[in-house]
XYZ file of C-alpha atoms in Angstrom:
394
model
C 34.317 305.403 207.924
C 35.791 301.802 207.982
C 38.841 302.537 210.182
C 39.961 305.344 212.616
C 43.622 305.755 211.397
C 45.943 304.562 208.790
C 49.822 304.046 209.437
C 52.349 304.457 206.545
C 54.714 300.760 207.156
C 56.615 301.480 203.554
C 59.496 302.040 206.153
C 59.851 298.441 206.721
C 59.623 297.325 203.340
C 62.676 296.338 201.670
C 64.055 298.535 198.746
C 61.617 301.379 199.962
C 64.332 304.099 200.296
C 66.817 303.519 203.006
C 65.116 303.824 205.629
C 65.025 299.937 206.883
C 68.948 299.740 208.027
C 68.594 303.469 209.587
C 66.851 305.081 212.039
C 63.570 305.605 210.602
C 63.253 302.114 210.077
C 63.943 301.385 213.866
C 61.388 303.610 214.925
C 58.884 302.010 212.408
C 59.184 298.699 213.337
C 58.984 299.726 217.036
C 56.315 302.118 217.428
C 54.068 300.073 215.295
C 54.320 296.842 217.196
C 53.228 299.172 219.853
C 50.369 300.621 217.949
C 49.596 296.997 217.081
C 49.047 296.119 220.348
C 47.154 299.446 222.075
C 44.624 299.689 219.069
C 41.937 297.565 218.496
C 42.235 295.911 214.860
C 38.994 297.507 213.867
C 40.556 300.928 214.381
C 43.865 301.172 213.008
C 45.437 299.800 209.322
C 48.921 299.350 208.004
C 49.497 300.154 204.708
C 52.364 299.522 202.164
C 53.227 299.713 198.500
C 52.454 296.749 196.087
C 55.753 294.601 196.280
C 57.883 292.460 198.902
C 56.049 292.428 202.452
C 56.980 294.586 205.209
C 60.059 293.145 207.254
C 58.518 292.432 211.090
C 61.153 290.101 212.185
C 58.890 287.342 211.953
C 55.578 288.725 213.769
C 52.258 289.004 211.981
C 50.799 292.354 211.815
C 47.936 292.421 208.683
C 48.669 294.918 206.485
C 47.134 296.839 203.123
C 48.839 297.475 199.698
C 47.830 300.663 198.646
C 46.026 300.700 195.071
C 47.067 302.888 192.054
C 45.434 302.881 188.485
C 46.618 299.548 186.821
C 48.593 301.785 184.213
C 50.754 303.004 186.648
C 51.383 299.507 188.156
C 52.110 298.338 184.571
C 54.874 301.295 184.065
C 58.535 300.140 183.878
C 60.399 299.851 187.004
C 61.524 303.081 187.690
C 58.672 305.333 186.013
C 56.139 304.389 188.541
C 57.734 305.599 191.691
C 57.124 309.365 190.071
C 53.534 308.325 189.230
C 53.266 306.637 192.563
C 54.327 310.112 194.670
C 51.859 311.974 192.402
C 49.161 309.446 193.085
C 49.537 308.837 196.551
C 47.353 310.907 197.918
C 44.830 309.096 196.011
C 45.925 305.793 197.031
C 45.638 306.873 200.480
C 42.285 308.374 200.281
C 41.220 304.569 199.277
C 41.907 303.137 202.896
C 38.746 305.616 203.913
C 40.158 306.456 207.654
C 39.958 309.489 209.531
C 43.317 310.019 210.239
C 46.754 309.201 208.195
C 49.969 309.355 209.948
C 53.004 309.143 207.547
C 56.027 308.120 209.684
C 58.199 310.539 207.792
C 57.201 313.369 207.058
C 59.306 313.306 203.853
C 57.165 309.936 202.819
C 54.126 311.962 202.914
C 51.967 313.143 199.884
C 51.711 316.310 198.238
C 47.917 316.415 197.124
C 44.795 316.721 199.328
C 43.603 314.177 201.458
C 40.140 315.485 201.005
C 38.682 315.297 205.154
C 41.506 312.786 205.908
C 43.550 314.121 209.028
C 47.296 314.429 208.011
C 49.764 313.374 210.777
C 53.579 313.408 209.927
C 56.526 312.355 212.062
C 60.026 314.514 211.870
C 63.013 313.240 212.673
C 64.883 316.077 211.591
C 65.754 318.813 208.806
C 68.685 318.076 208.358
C 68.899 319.430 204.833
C 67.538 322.881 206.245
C 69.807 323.084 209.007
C 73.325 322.213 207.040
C 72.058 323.651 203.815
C 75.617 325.095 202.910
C 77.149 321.996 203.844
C 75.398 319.688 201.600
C 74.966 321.729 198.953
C 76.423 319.826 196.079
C 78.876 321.495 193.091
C 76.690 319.752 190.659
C 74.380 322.526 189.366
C 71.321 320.112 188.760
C 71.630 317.951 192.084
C 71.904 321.172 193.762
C 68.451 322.266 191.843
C 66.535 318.803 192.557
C 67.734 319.121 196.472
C 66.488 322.595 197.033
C 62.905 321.717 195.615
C 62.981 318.492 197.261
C 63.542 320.642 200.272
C 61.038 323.245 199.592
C 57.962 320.450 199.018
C 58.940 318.484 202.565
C 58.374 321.956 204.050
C 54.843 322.606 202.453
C 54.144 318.287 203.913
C 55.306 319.936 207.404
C 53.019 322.995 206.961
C 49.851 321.515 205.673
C 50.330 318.758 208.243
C 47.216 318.698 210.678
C 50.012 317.685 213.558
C 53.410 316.959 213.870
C 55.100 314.150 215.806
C 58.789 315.329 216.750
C 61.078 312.707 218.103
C 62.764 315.461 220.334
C 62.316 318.869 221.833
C 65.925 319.591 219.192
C 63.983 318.913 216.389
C 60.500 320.803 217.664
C 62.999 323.732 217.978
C 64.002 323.900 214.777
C 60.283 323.161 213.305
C 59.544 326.067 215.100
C 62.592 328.459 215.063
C 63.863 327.520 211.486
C 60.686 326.477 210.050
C 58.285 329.078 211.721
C 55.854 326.138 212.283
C 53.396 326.535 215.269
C 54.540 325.085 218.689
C 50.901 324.213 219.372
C 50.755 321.671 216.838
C 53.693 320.028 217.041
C 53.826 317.397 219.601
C 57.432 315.741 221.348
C 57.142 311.811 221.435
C 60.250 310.487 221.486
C 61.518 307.157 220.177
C 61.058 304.094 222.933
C 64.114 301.144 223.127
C 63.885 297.641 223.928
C 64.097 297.805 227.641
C 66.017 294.251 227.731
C 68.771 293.738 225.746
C 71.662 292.451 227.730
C 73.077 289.548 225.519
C 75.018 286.430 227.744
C 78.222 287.279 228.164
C 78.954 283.916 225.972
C 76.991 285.092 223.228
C 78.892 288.210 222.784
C 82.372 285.892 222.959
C 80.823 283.768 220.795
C 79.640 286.693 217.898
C 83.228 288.227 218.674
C 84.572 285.366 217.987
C 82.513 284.203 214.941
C 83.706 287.986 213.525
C 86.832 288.346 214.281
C 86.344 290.990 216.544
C 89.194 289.235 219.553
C 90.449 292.361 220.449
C 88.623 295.873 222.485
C 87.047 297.763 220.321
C 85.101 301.371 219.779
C 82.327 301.373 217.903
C 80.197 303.509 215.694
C 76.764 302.967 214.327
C 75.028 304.345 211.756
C 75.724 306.583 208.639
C 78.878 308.196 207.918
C 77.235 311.634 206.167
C 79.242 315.061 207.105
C 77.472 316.314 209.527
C 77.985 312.340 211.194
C 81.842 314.017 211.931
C 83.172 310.485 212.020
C 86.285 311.338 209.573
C 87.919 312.503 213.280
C 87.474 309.213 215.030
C 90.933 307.312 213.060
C 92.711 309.918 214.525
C 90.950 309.764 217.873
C 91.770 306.195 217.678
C 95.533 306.747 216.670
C 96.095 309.182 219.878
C 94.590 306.600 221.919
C 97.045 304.134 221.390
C 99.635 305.837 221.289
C 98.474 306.775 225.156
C 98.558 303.173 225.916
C 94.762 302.075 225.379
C 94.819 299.172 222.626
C 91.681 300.013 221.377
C 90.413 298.989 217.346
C 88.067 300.911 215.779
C 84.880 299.446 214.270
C 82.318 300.817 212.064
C 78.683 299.115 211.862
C 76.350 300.403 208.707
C 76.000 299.672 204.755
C 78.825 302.958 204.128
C 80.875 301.721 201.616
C 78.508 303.621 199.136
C 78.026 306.477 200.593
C 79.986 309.755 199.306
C 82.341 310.143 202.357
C 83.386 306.665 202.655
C 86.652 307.620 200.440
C 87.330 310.495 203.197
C 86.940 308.102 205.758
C 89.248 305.896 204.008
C 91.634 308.563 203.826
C 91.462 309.361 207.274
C 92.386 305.893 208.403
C 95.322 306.296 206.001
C 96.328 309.201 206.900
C 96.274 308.179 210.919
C 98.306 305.142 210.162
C 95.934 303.103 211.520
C 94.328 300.279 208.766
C 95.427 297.737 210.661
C 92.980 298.880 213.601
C 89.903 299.819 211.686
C 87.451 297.293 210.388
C 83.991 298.234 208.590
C 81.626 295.480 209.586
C 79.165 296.325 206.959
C 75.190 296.097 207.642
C 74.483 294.107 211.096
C 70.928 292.772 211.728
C 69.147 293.381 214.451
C 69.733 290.097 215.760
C 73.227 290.400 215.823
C 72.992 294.391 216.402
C 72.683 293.603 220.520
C 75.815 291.330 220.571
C 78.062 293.837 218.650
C 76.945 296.404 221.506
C 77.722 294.383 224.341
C 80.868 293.944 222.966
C 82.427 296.918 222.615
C 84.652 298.827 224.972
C 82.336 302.071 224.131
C 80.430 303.953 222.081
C 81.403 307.003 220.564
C 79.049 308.932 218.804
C 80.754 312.399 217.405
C 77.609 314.181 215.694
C 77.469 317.695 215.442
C 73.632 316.898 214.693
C 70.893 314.233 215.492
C 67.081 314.528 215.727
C 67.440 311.863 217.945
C 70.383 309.376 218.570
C 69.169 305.763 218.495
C 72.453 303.998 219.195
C 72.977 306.083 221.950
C 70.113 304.120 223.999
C 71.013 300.702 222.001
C 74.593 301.006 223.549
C 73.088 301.442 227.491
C 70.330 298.708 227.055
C 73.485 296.614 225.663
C 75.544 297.477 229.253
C 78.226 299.485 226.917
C 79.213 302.958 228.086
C 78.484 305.897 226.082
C 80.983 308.841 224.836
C 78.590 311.251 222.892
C 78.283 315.061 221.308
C 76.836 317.657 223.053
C 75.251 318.512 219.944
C 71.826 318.406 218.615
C 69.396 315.969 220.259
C 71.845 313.971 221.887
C 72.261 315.847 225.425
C 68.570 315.456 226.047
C 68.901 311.747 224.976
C 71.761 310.634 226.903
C 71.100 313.029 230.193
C 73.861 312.129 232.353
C 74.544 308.877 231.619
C 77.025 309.431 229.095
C 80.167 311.621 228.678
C 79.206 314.644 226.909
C 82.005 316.703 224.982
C 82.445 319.118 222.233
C 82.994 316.854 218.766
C 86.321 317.682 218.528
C 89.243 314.850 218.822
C 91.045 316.495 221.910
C 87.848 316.190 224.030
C 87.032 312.662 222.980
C 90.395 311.505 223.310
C 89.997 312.969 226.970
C 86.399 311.098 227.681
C 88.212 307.521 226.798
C 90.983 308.299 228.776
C 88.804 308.917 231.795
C 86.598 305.633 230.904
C 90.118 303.875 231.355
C 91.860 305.574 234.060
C 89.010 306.806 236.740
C 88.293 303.936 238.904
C 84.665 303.211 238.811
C 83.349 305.458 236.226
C 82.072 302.899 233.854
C 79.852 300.932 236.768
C 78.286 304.177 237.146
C 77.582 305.584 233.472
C 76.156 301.502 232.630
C 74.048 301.776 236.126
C 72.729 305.844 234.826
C 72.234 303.937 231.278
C 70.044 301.195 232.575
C 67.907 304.128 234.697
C 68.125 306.104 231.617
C 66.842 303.525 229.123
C 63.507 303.010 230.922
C 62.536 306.916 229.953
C 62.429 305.215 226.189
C 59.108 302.862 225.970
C 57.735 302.006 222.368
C 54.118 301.608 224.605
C 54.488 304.960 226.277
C 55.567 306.314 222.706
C 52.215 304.788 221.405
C 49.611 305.892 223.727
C 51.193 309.864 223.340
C 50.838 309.116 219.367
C 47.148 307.822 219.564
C 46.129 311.073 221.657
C 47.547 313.120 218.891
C 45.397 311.074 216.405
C 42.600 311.981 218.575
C 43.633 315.774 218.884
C 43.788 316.055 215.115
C 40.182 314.025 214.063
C 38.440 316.049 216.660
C 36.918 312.318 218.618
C 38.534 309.666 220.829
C 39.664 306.654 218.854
């Protein structure tokens, strides 16, 4: 063999899916800077699909472009990505490692890897889990979504080990799924353990954005099961209360099917004049619009994980979160935890703002918190499942 392990970085290259501006993205680019660093070179590659080069703010980690019959690569734009899935496991059979870990396990290959060792990483199953709330009126999306479904169930359950980001998500791998707990294996995501901007920097972004008054923030995607629809009339309630808050939402959502809900929810609070959409912030900028916000509120009633949940305590902003999903076991108690429901929420801020020292004390449990999360811990539990699942130490 000419390398231990192979590492799927499609993640991180731009136009691959969505997954750079969400959370599997995140979790690429910080597990395998980790991985990077543990693994001797000799041992480990990075691969990626023929096109643009993996985004790794700047750092140099060598990668490989997988290789697929020069037909398919001469296919119109379009064509090939259905050739590509179907030839993948070929592709990957190329890189002649031991072990391939897919960092999604909806990225990974139907076909045999042929002695290869198949690791996958879930985030979630979402689909699986709010099945009658996604399902679509549209007869033929409907059809394509169920056998999407059914095929990222046969990845889980010819996977040689799972990765789950949470013990929410191993649950329902093994409770929905009926996958074995003894190969499925709870690593969850790290967070950058220092990421208190200046308190000038965060004027200075603020002011650079317009953003001169307190504000709530959300981060992330706006699908259903995201609840966010109840946070302009969260935010109306609020003020009316006496807390001059704004609302501000941080993601690419204007696309996304519920954005004309949410837009109708600000409407129908009276509240436009309160709520700005700040579009897709880089991660450069991502720490700034953290440390600037009054809090956090993160309404899911489902997350395999929670990312901006540990963003928003490494930034020194308090967290108001669902008791939903992953986010109890991510949070611990260093957030407020209520039921996603606006009454509840509207309760948590008013406690931020009336009881005296409550936010010292959730920013001091977030900064304890926040060291539970390490990318380098993350990577040494992932290399001892690569072990587990060749059968040899790495």
């Amino acid at each position: 063999m000419s390398g231990f392990v192979a590492v799927d970085l499609r993640a991180l290259q731009s136009g691959y899916k969505a997954h750079l501006e969400r959370g599997i993205g995140r979790h690429a680019r910080g597990l395998v800077r980790a991985l990077a660093d543990l693994v001797p070179k000799g041992r480990i590659k990075f691969f990626v699909s023929p096109g643009p080069a993996p985004d790794l703010d700047g750092e140099s980690i060598p990668v490989e472009f997988l290789r697929w019959p020069g037909w398919i690569e001469r296919l119109p734009a379009g064509r090939e990505t259905a050739f590509r899935l179907a030839g993948l496991s070929a592709a990957v059979r190329r890189l002649d490692v031991r072990v391939v870990h897919f960092l999604s396990h909806t990225d990974a290959p139907l076909g045999r890897l042929d002695g290869t060792r198949l690791v996958v990483t879930a985030h979630d199953i979402i689909p699986i889990v709010f099945r009658k709330e996604y399902a679509s009126r549209n007869a033929i999306r409907n059809m394509r979504s169920r056998f999407g479904t059914r095929l990222n169930v046969r990845v889980l359950e010819k996977a040689d080990r799972i990765i789950a980001v949470s013990e929410s998500t191993k649950k329902d791998l093994v409770g929905t799924l009926g996958l074995s707990p003894a190969k499925v294996t709870v690593i969850p995501n790290g967070v950058d353990q220092v990421r208190q901007p200046s308190r000038s920097d965060v004027e200075g972004f603020k002011g650079a954005n317009g953003l001169m008054r307190p504000y709530l923030l959300h981060v992330g995607g706006i699908d259903r099961r995201k609840n966010v629809n109840l946070l302009p009339e969260v935010l109306r309630r609020v003020r009316a209360g006496g807390l001059d808050l704004d609302l501000v939402f941080s993601g690419r959502i204007e696309m996304e099917p519920e954005f004309p809900a949410l837009g109708a929810a600000v409407r129908a609070a009276g509240v436009e004049k309160n709520v700005r959409f700040m579009g897709f912030v880089p991660d450069a900028d991502l720490a700034f619009l953290y440390a600037g916000a009054w809090a956090l509120v993160e309404p899911s009633l489902y997350e395999g994980f929670g990312l901006p949940v540990l963003e928003a305590m490494a930034a020194g902003t308090p967290v108001i979160s669902s008791n939903r999903g992953a986010l109890p076991e991510v949070a611990g108690d260093a957030a407020l935890l209520v039921e996603p429901e606006e009454g509840p929420i509207v309760d948590a801020l008013g406690r931020l703002a009336a009881e005296e020292g409550l936010r010292e004390v959730l920013l001091a449990r977030g900064m304890a918190r926040i060291a539970l999360f390490d990318w380098r811990r993350a990577a040494e539990m992932t290399v001892r499942v690569y072990e587990e699942a060749a059968g040899e130490p790495l």
